[in-house]
Short mmCIF file of C-alpha atoms in Angstrom, two decimals:
data_model
loop_
_atom_site.label_atom_id
_atom_site.label_comp_id
_atom_site.label_asym_id
_atom_site.label_seq_id
_atom_site.Cartn_x
_atom_site.Cartn_y
_atom_site.Cartn_z
CA MET A 1 -95.21 131.03 -10.36
CA THR A 2 -95.18 132.84 -6.92
CA VAL A 3 -94.37 131.18 -3.58
CA SER A 4 -94.34 132.26 -0.10
CA PRO A 5 -91.37 132.98 1.88
CA LEU A 6 -90.57 130.76 4.68
CA ARG A 7 -91.36 130.74 8.15
CA SER A 8 -88.85 130.58 10.48
CA ASN A 9 -89.90 127.89 13.36
CA GLY A 10 -88.02 129.29 15.82
CA LYS A 11 -85.71 126.21 16.32
CA GLY A 12 -81.65 125.77 15.26
CA ILE A 13 -78.62 124.71 15.48
CA LYS A 14 -75.90 126.86 17.01
CA GLY A 15 -72.64 126.88 14.97
CA PRO A 16 -70.97 126.78 11.19
CA VAL A 17 -73.50 125.03 8.99
CA VAL A 18 -71.72 122.86 6.37
CA LEU A 19 -73.75 122.04 2.71
CA VAL A 20 -72.45 119.34 1.00
CA ILE A 21 -73.96 118.00 -2.07
CA MET A 22 -72.71 114.63 -3.63
CA ASP A 23 -74.36 114.08 -6.99
CA GLY A 24 -75.41 110.63 -7.19
CA VAL A 25 -75.32 109.33 -3.53
CA GLY A 26 -77.99 108.70 -2.04
CA ILE A 27 -79.37 105.79 0.92
CA HIS A 28 -80.06 102.49 -0.91
CA ALA A 29 -79.48 98.82 0.00
CA GLY A 30 -76.35 97.68 0.31
CA LYS A 31 -74.31 94.04 -0.27
CA ASN A 32 -75.84 92.85 2.95
CA GLU A 33 -79.30 93.51 1.69
CA GLY A 34 -78.31 91.19 -1.51
CA TYR A 35 -77.46 94.69 -3.70
CA PRO A 36 -74.32 94.53 -5.60
CA GLY A 37 -74.37 97.73 -7.15
CA ASN A 38 -74.29 100.60 -4.45
CA ALA A 39 -70.99 102.57 -5.00
CA LEU A 40 -70.69 104.36 -1.93
CA ASP A 41 -71.60 100.85 0.03
CA LEU A 42 -68.91 99.43 -1.69
CA ALA A 43 -66.16 102.36 -1.24
CA ASN A 44 -64.14 102.89 1.75
CA ALA A 45 -65.82 106.35 3.04
CA PRO A 46 -65.66 106.33 6.84
CA THR A 47 -66.47 109.71 7.40
CA ILE A 48 -70.00 109.97 5.27
CA LYS A 49 -71.18 106.22 6.48
CA GLY A 50 -70.31 107.25 10.34
CA LEU A 51 -71.87 110.77 9.60
CA ILE A 52 -74.89 108.22 8.32
CA GLN A 53 -74.82 105.49 11.15
CA ASN A 54 -73.96 108.19 14.03
CA ALA A 55 -74.76 111.19 13.97
CA PRO A 56 -77.00 113.15 16.58
CA ILE A 57 -79.89 114.71 14.20
CA SER A 58 -80.55 112.98 11.07
CA LEU A 59 -83.14 113.04 8.50
CA GLN A 60 -84.40 111.08 5.44
CA ILE A 61 -85.71 112.79 2.64
CA ARG A 62 -87.10 111.67 -0.97
CA ALA A 63 -85.00 112.74 -3.99
CA HIS A 64 -87.64 112.18 -6.70
CA GLY A 65 -91.27 112.25 -7.65
CA ARG A 66 -93.73 114.40 -6.03
CA ALA A 67 -91.29 114.87 -3.46
CA VAL A 68 -89.35 117.27 -5.36
CA GLY A 69 -92.10 119.02 -7.18
CA MET A 70 -91.66 115.96 -10.24
CA PRO A 71 -95.35 115.34 -12.14
CA SER A 72 -95.03 111.55 -11.12
CA ASP A 73 -93.40 109.83 -8.69
CA ASP A 74 -92.05 107.41 -11.21
CA ASP A 75 -89.97 110.87 -12.53
CA MET A 76 -86.48 109.98 -11.27
CA GLY A 77 -84.76 113.07 -10.08
CA ASN A 78 -81.30 114.63 -10.96
CA SER A 79 -78.74 117.19 -10.00
CA GLU A 80 -80.62 119.98 -11.29
CA VAL A 81 -84.47 119.32 -9.86
CA GLY A 82 -82.72 118.43 -6.07
CA HIS A 83 -80.56 121.94 -6.41
CA ASN A 84 -83.69 123.94 -7.25
CA ALA A 85 -85.62 122.09 -3.94
CA ILE A 86 -82.42 122.43 -1.57
CA GLY A 87 -81.77 125.89 -2.81
CA ALA A 88 -86.07 126.95 -2.37
CA GLY A 89 -86.15 124.75 1.02
CA ARG A 90 -90.11 123.46 -0.07
CA ILE A 91 -91.71 121.79 -2.61
CA PHE A 92 -92.78 123.45 -5.63
CA ASP A 93 -93.67 122.48 -9.31
CA GLN A 94 -90.24 121.94 -11.56
CA GLY A 95 -90.15 122.90 -14.89
CA ALA A 96 -92.17 119.79 -16.82
CA LYS A 97 -94.79 120.09 -14.11
CA LEU A 98 -95.54 123.87 -14.54
CA VAL A 99 -95.61 123.51 -18.25
CA GLY A 100 -98.04 120.46 -17.59
CA LYS A 101 -100.32 122.60 -15.95
CA ALA A 102 -100.63 124.95 -18.06
CA ILE A 103 -101.32 122.66 -21.25
CA GLU A 104 -104.15 120.89 -19.03
CA SER A 105 -105.50 123.65 -17.49
CA GLY A 106 -105.38 125.52 -21.46
CA LYS A 107 -103.37 129.09 -20.38
CA MET A 108 -100.60 127.86 -22.25
CA PHE A 109 -102.49 128.36 -25.54
CA GLU A 110 -103.96 131.58 -24.16
CA ASP A 111 -100.92 133.23 -23.61
CA ASP A 112 -100.11 136.47 -25.57
CA ARG A 113 -97.34 134.59 -26.80
CA TRP A 114 -98.70 131.42 -28.45
CA MET A 115 -101.67 133.77 -29.16
CA GLY A 116 -98.89 135.95 -31.47
CA LEU A 117 -97.12 133.24 -33.04
CA ILE A 118 -99.80 131.04 -33.54
CA GLY A 119 -103.16 132.19 -32.47
CA ARG A 120 -106.50 131.12 -34.11
CA PRO A 121 -108.57 131.18 -37.14
CA ASP A 122 -110.43 134.10 -35.36
CA ARG A 123 -107.31 135.60 -34.12
CA PRO A 124 -104.57 134.60 -36.15
CA GLY A 125 -101.45 134.75 -35.32
CA ILE A 126 -98.01 135.23 -37.97
CA ALA A 127 -98.04 131.71 -38.43
CA LEU A 128 -101.57 131.81 -39.77
CA LYS A 129 -100.97 135.03 -42.01
CA PRO A 130 -99.67 134.53 -45.41
CA THR A 131 -96.36 136.35 -46.34
CA SER A 132 -95.45 138.46 -49.77
CA SER A 133 -95.49 135.39 -51.35
CA GLY A 134 -98.58 134.25 -50.39
CA LYS A 135 -97.62 131.09 -48.55
CA ARG A 136 -97.89 131.00 -44.72
CA PRO A 137 -94.68 130.70 -42.63
CA VAL A 138 -93.36 127.67 -41.71
CA VAL A 139 -93.43 126.66 -37.82
CA HIS A 140 -90.44 125.49 -36.00
CA PHE A 141 -90.17 123.63 -32.88
CA LEU A 142 -86.87 122.45 -31.21
CA GLY A 143 -86.70 120.37 -27.94
CA LEU A 144 -86.06 117.33 -26.39
CA LEU A 145 -87.70 114.29 -27.24
CA SER A 146 -87.70 112.68 -24.39
CA ASP A 147 -90.56 111.84 -21.34
CA GLY A 148 -87.85 112.12 -18.29
CA ASN A 149 -90.36 115.08 -17.20
CA VAL A 150 -86.67 116.90 -16.17
CA HIS A 151 -86.66 119.08 -19.44
CA SER A 152 -89.18 118.06 -21.01
CA HIS A 153 -91.94 115.95 -22.18
CA ILE A 154 -92.70 114.46 -25.35
CA ASP A 155 -96.63 114.89 -24.86
CA HIS A 156 -96.11 118.17 -24.15
CA LEU A 157 -94.86 119.06 -28.05
CA ILE A 158 -97.18 116.76 -29.42
CA THR A 159 -100.11 118.31 -28.02
CA MET A 160 -98.58 121.73 -29.11
CA ILE A 161 -98.28 120.27 -32.84
CA ARG A 162 -102.09 119.09 -32.21
CA LYS A 163 -102.70 122.70 -31.18
CA SER A 164 -101.00 124.31 -33.89
CA HIS A 165 -103.07 121.85 -37.22
CA GLU A 166 -106.34 122.89 -35.10
CA ALA A 167 -105.33 126.66 -35.43
CA GLY A 168 -104.71 125.99 -39.00
CA VAL A 169 -101.10 126.00 -39.84
CA GLU A 170 -99.97 124.71 -42.71
CA GLN A 171 -96.13 123.49 -42.14
CA VAL A 172 -94.21 122.53 -39.08
CA ARG A 173 -91.28 121.39 -38.84
CA VAL A 174 -89.74 119.81 -35.87
CA HIS A 175 -85.76 119.74 -34.64
CA ILE A 176 -84.96 116.78 -32.28
CA LEU A 177 -82.88 116.25 -29.79
CA LEU A 178 -82.62 112.76 -28.44
CA ASP A 179 -81.73 112.25 -24.86
CA GLY A 180 -80.23 109.61 -23.38
CA ARG A 181 -79.67 111.25 -19.73
CA ASP A 182 -82.81 110.95 -18.47
CA VAL A 183 -84.32 108.46 -20.35
CA ASN A 184 -82.71 105.01 -21.51
CA GLU A 185 -79.78 105.54 -23.58
CA VAL A 186 -80.82 103.29 -26.53
CA SER A 187 -84.17 104.73 -26.09
CA ALA A 188 -84.74 107.01 -28.89
CA LEU A 189 -86.00 105.04 -31.81
CA ASP A 190 -89.12 105.36 -29.50
CA TYR A 191 -90.20 108.43 -29.43
CA VAL A 192 -88.80 109.55 -32.90
CA GLU A 193 -91.59 106.45 -33.93
CA LYS A 194 -94.22 107.99 -31.37
CA LEU A 195 -93.77 111.81 -33.16
CA GLU A 196 -93.69 110.23 -36.72
CA LYS A 197 -97.33 108.66 -35.93
CA THR A 198 -98.42 111.65 -34.69
CA LEU A 199 -97.02 113.79 -38.06
CA ALA A 200 -98.58 110.76 -40.04
CA GLU A 201 -101.81 111.44 -38.55
CA LEU A 202 -101.98 115.37 -39.44
CA ASP A 203 -100.48 114.70 -42.50
CA ALA A 204 -102.79 112.88 -43.92
CA SER A 205 -105.45 115.87 -43.65
CA GLY A 206 -103.45 118.08 -46.22
CA LYS A 207 -101.02 119.44 -43.86
CA ASN A 208 -97.23 119.00 -44.18
CA TYR A 209 -95.51 118.41 -40.75
CA ARG A 210 -92.49 116.79 -40.85
CA ILE A 211 -89.31 116.57 -38.86
CA ALA A 212 -86.60 118.62 -40.20
CA SER A 213 -82.91 118.16 -37.88
CA GLY A 214 -81.81 115.92 -35.16
CA GLY A 215 -79.31 114.85 -32.92
CA GLY A 216 -78.05 113.89 -29.52
CA ARG A 217 -78.47 116.55 -26.64
CA MET A 218 -75.05 116.56 -25.97
CA ASN A 219 -73.60 117.72 -28.98
CA ILE A 220 -76.21 120.08 -29.77
CA THR A 221 -77.18 122.86 -27.19
CA MET A 222 -77.39 121.25 -24.19
CA ASP A 223 -73.91 119.84 -23.19
CA ARG A 224 -73.59 120.80 -19.40
CA TYR A 225 -70.31 120.37 -19.07
CA ASP A 226 -69.16 122.49 -22.31
CA ALA A 227 -71.25 124.53 -23.37
CA ASN A 228 -69.60 127.55 -23.54
#
């Protein structure tokens, strides 16, 4: 991905600038509008409330969907997405959207890394070449099983599995990380069932495609608070 340099508009405000990022604070209806769940509205926060009401210059911007480079306006934002957009100072495609575009255009499956690992019948990658035992290697997929579109989308995984099947991969093992942060916290089985349906369909053609392991994202590789 490449982006052009930002152009100066020749305007600005003299004096120091303070950048304050408050995760989870947004502009929303409050109790006077019949919405009782706005924590900022309910809190004693005279400084931030005063700035919102009385600041000489203010601008409201969206923090979700296409406004911050997400695939669709149904996709909620989060801290990573917001920090990327603020740091870049512009709208650019976030990770899940870039992957989706690469899959849709077919460029992902023309990439040297995909071709080197999977390939196709007339140009086999590692996964299509028999080992010394005479069997072809097992292909493993590891990732977040979710449609949150922040770190991943389940459709990306399913497409890669189907492309592996089309290429002639005989065995696939999927190691799933259950979400619960970017999607409903009790929605794991919805995604497992969708994946299982695809694997069963491909299994019926004589292949061996299975879920091999799984667990919650906060316990396996994606604990943002105690990752070290």
